[in-house]
mmCIF file of C-alpha atoms in Angstrom:
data_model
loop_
_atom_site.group_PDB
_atom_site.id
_atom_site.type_symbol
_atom_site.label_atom_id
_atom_site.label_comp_id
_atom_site.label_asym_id
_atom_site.label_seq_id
_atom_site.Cartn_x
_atom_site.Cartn_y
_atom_site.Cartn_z
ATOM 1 C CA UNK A 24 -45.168 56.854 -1.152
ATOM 2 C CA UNK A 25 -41.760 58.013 -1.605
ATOM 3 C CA UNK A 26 -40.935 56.673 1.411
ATOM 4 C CA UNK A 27 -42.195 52.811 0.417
ATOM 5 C CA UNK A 28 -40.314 53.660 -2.895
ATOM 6 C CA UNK A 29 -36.904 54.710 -0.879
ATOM 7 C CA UNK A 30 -37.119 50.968 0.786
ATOM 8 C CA UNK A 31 -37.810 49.490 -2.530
ATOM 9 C CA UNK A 32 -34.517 50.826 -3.595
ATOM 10 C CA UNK A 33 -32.772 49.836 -1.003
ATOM 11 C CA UNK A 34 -34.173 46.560 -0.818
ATOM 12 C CA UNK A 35 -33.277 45.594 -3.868
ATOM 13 C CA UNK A 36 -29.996 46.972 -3.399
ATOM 14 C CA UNK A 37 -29.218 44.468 -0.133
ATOM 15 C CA UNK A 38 -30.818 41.451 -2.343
ATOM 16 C CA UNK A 39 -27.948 42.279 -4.738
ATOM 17 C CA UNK A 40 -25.437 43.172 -2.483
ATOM 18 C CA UNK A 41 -26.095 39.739 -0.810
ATOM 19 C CA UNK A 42 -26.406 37.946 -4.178
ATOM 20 C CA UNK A 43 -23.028 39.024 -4.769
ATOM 21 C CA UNK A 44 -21.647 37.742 -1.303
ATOM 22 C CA UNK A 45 -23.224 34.497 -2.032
ATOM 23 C CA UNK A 46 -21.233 34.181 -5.089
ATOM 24 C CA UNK A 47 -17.802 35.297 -3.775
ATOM 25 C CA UNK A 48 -18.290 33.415 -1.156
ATOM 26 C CA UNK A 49 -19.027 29.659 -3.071
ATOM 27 C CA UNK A 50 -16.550 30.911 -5.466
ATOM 28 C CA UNK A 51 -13.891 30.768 -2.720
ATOM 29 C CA UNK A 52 -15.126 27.792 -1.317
ATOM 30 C CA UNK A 53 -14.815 26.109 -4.576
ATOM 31 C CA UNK A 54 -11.383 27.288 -5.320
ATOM 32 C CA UNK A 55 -10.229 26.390 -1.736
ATOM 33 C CA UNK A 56 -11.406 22.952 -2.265
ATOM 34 C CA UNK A 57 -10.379 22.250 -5.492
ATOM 35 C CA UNK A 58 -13.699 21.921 -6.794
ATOM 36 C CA UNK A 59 -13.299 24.142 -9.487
ATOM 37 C CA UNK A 60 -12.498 22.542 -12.653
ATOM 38 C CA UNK A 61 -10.969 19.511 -10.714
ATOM 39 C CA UNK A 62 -11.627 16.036 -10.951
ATOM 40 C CA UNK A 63 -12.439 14.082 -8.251
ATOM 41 C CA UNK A 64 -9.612 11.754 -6.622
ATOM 42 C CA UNK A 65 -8.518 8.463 -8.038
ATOM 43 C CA UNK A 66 -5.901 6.003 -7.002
ATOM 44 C CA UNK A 67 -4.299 4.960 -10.784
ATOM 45 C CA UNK A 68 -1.414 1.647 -10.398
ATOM 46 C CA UNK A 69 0.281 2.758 -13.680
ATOM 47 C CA UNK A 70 1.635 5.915 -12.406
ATOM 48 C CA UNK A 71 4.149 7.143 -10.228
ATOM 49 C CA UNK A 72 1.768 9.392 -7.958
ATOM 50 C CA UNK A 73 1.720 9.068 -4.442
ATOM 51 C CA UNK A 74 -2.093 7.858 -3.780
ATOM 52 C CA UNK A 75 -1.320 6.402 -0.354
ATOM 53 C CA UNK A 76 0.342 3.183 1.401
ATOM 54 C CA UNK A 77 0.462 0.935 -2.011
ATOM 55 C CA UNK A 78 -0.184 -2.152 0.164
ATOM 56 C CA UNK A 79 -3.857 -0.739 1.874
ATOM 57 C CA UNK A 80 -4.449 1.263 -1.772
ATOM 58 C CA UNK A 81 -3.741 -1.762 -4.543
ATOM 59 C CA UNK A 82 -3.323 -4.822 -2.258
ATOM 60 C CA UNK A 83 -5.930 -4.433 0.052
ATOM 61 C CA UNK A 84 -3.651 -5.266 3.184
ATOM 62 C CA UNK A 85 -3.523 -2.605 5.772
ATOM 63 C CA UNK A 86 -1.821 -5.654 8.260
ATOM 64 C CA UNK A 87 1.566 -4.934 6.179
ATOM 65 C CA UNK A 88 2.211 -2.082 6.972
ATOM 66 C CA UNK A 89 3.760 -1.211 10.045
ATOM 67 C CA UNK A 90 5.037 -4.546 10.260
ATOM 68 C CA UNK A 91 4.917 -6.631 13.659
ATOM 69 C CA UNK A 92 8.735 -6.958 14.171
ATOM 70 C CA UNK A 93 11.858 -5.395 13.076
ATOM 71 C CA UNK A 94 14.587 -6.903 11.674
ATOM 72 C CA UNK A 95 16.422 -7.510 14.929
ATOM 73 C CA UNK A 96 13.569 -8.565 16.565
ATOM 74 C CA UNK A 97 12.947 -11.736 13.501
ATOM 75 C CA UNK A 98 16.906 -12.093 14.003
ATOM 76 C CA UNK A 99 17.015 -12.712 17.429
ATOM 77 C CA UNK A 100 13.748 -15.227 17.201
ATOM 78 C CA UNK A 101 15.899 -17.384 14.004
ATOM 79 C CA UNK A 102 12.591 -16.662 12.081
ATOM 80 C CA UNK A 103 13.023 -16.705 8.634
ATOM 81 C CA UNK A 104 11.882 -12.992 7.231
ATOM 82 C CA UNK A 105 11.368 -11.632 3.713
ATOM 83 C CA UNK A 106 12.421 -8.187 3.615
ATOM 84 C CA UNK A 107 10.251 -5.869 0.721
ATOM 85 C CA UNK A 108 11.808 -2.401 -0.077
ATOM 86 C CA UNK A 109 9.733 -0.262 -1.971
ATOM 87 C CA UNK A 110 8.335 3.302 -2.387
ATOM 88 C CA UNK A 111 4.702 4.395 -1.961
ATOM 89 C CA UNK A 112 4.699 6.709 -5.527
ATOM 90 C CA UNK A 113 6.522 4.207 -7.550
ATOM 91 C CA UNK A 114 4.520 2.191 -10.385
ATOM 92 C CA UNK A 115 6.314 -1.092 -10.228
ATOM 93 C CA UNK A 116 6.539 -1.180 -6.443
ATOM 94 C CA UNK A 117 2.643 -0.550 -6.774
ATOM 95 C CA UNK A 118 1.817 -3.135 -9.174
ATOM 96 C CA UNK A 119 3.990 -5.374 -6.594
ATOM 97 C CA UNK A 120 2.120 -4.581 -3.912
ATOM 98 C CA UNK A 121 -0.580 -7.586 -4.528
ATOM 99 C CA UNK A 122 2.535 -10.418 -4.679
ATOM 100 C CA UNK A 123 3.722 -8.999 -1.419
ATOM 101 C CA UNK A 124 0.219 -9.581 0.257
ATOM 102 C CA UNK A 125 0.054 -12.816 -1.333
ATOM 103 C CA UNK A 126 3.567 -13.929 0.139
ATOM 104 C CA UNK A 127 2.402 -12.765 3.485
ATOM 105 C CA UNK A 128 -1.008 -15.038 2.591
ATOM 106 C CA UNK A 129 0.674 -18.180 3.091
ATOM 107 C CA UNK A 130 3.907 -17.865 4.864
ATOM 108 C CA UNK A 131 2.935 -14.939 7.330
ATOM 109 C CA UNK A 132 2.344 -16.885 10.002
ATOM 110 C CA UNK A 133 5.968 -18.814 9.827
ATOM 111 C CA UNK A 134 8.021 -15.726 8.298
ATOM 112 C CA UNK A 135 8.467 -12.230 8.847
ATOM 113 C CA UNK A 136 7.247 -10.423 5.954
ATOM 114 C CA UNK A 137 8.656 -7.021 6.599
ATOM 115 C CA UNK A 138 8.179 -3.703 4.242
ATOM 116 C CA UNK A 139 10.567 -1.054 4.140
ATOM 117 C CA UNK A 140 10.038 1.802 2.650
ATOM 118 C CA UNK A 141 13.407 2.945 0.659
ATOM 119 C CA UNK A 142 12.912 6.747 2.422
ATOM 120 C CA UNK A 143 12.890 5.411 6.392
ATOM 121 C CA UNK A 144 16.697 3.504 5.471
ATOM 122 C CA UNK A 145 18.952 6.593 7.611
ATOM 123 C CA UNK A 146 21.729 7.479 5.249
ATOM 124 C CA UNK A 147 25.058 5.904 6.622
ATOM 125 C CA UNK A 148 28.334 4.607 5.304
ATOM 126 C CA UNK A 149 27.983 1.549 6.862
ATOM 127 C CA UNK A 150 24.939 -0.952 7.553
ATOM 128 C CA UNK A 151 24.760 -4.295 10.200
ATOM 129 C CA UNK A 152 22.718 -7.596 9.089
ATOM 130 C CA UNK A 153 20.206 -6.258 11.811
ATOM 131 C CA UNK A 154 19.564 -2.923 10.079
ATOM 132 C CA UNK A 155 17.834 -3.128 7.023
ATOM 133 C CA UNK A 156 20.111 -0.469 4.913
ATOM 134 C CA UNK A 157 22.683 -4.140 4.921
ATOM 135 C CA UNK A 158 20.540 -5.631 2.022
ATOM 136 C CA UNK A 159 19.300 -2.907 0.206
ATOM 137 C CA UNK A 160 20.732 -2.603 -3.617
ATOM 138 C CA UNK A 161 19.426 0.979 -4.951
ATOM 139 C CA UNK A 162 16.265 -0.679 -7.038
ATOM 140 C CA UNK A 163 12.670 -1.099 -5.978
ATOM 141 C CA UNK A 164 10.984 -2.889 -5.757
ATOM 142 C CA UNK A 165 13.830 -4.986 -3.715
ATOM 143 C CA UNK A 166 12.831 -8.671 -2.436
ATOM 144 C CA UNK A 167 15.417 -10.548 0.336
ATOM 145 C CA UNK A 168 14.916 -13.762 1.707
ATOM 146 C CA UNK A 169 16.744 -14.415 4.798
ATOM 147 C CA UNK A 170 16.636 -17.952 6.409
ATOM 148 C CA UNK A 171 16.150 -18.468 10.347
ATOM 149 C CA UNK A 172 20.090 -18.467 10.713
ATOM 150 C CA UNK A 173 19.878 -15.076 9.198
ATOM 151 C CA UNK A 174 21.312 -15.989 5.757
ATOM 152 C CA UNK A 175 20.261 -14.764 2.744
ATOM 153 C CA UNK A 176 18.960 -16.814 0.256
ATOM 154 C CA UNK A 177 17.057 -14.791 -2.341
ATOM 155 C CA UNK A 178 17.809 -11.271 -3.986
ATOM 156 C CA UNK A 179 15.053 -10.525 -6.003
ATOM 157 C CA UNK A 180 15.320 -7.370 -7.843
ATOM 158 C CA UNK A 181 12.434 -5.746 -9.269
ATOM 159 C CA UNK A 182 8.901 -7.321 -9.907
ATOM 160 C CA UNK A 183 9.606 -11.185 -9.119
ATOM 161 C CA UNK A 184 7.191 -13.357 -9.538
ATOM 162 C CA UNK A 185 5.377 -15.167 -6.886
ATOM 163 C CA UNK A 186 6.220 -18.462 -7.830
ATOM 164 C CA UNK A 187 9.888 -17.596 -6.918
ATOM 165 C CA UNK A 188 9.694 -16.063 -3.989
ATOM 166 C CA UNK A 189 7.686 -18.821 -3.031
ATOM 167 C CA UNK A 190 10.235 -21.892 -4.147
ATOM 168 C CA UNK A 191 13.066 -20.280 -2.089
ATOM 169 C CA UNK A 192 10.571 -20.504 1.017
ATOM 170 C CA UNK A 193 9.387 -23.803 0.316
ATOM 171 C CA UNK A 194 13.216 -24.669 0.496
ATOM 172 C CA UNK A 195 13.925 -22.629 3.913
ATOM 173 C CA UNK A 196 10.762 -24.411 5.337
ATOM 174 C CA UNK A 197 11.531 -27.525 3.888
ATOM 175 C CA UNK A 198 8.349 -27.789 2.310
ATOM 176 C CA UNK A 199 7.216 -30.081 -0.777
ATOM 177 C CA UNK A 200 8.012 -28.290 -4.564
ATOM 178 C CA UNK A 201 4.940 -26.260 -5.780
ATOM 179 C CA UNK A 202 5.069 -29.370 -8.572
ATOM 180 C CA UNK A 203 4.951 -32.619 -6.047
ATOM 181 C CA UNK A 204 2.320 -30.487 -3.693
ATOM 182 C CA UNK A 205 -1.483 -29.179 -3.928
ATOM 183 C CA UNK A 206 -1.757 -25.854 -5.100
ATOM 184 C CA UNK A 207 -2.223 -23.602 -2.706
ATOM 185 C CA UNK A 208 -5.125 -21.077 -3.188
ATOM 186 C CA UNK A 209 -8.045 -19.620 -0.975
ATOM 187 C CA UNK A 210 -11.442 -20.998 -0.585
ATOM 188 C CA UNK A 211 -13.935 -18.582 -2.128
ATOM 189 C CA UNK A 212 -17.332 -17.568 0.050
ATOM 190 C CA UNK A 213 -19.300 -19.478 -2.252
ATOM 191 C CA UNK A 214 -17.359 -22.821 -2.131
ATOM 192 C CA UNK A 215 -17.205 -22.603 1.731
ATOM 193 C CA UNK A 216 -21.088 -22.107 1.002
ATOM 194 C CA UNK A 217 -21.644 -24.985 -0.673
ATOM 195 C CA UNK A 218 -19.730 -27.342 1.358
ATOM 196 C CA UNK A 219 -21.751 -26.201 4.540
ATOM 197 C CA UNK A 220 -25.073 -26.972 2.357
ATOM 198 C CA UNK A 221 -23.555 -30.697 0.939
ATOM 199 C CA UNK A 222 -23.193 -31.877 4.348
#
């Protein structure tokens, strides 16, 4: 008997003991992880938090970002390139992001729509028109629109709208004014749907 109470006692004492170890040991967990008191992650585009590459996060467009060609590279082809400085934690370069992907909607195919983000520019005195420190101005976001020749013809600063980024391109491709033209804009799933079923 007093040996079936001794394991009793003892018993009980390693269901405690491992009770306790249990607790520590989610306790830690939860700390480690950040579960504790935490909430979960979220991506906000009115703050100036870093929640990723802006362009994947708020514009949907993971293509951006590294971009195809360099500078030099849409330099030596005389392809007309729109150069985008910005910063992944800044608000306004966020809330940018979408007119960016839009610009490289229509003209991405003809243009080099190239990204830069303000930390990659190596600090030097002194830039050339094939490095892309040349055309940057200290603000972001930063838009420049160079023409095939390598000119630049736009120096946006800040958010600019779409509508003139897109003039100045319509210009460099000798394209029709947004107001003698059909707008351009993106045929939704359920159009495309119903013109399959019309015909």
């Amino acid at each position: 008997m007093r040996l079936l109470n001794l394991l009793r006692e003892r018993g009980t004492q390693f269901s405690k003991l491992l009770i306790r170890l249990c607790l520590i040991s989610l306790l830690s967990l939860s700390l480690s992880f950040g579960w504790w008191g935490m909430s979960p992650a979220t991506a906000n585009i009115d703050d100036d938090r870093l929640d990723g590459n802006i362009f994947v996060v708020y514009a949907g467009n993971g293509s951006l970002v590294p971009a195809k060609l360099s500078l030099k590279g849409s330099l030596d082809r005389k392809m007309p390139t729109v150069l985008v400085y910005y910063l992944d934690d800044s608000r306004d370069c966020k809330q940018f992001a979408i007119v960016v992907s839009r610009i490289q909607e229509f003209y991405g195919r003809a243009a080099n729509i190239l990204p830069i983000s303000v930390d990659a520019i190596p600090v030097k005195d002194t830039y050339t028109k094939e490095e892309p420190g040349y055309y940057y101005q200290d603000i972001i976001p930063q838009t420049v629109v160079l023409d095939g020749e390598g000119n630049k013809v736009f120096d946006g600063q800040g958010q600019v709208a779409y509508e003139a980024v897109d003039d100045v391109l319509r210009e460099v491709f000798d394209l029709l004014p947004r107001s003698e033209s059909v707008e351009l804009r993106r045929r939704t799933v359920n159009e495309f749907n119903d013109e399959l079923v019309e015909n």
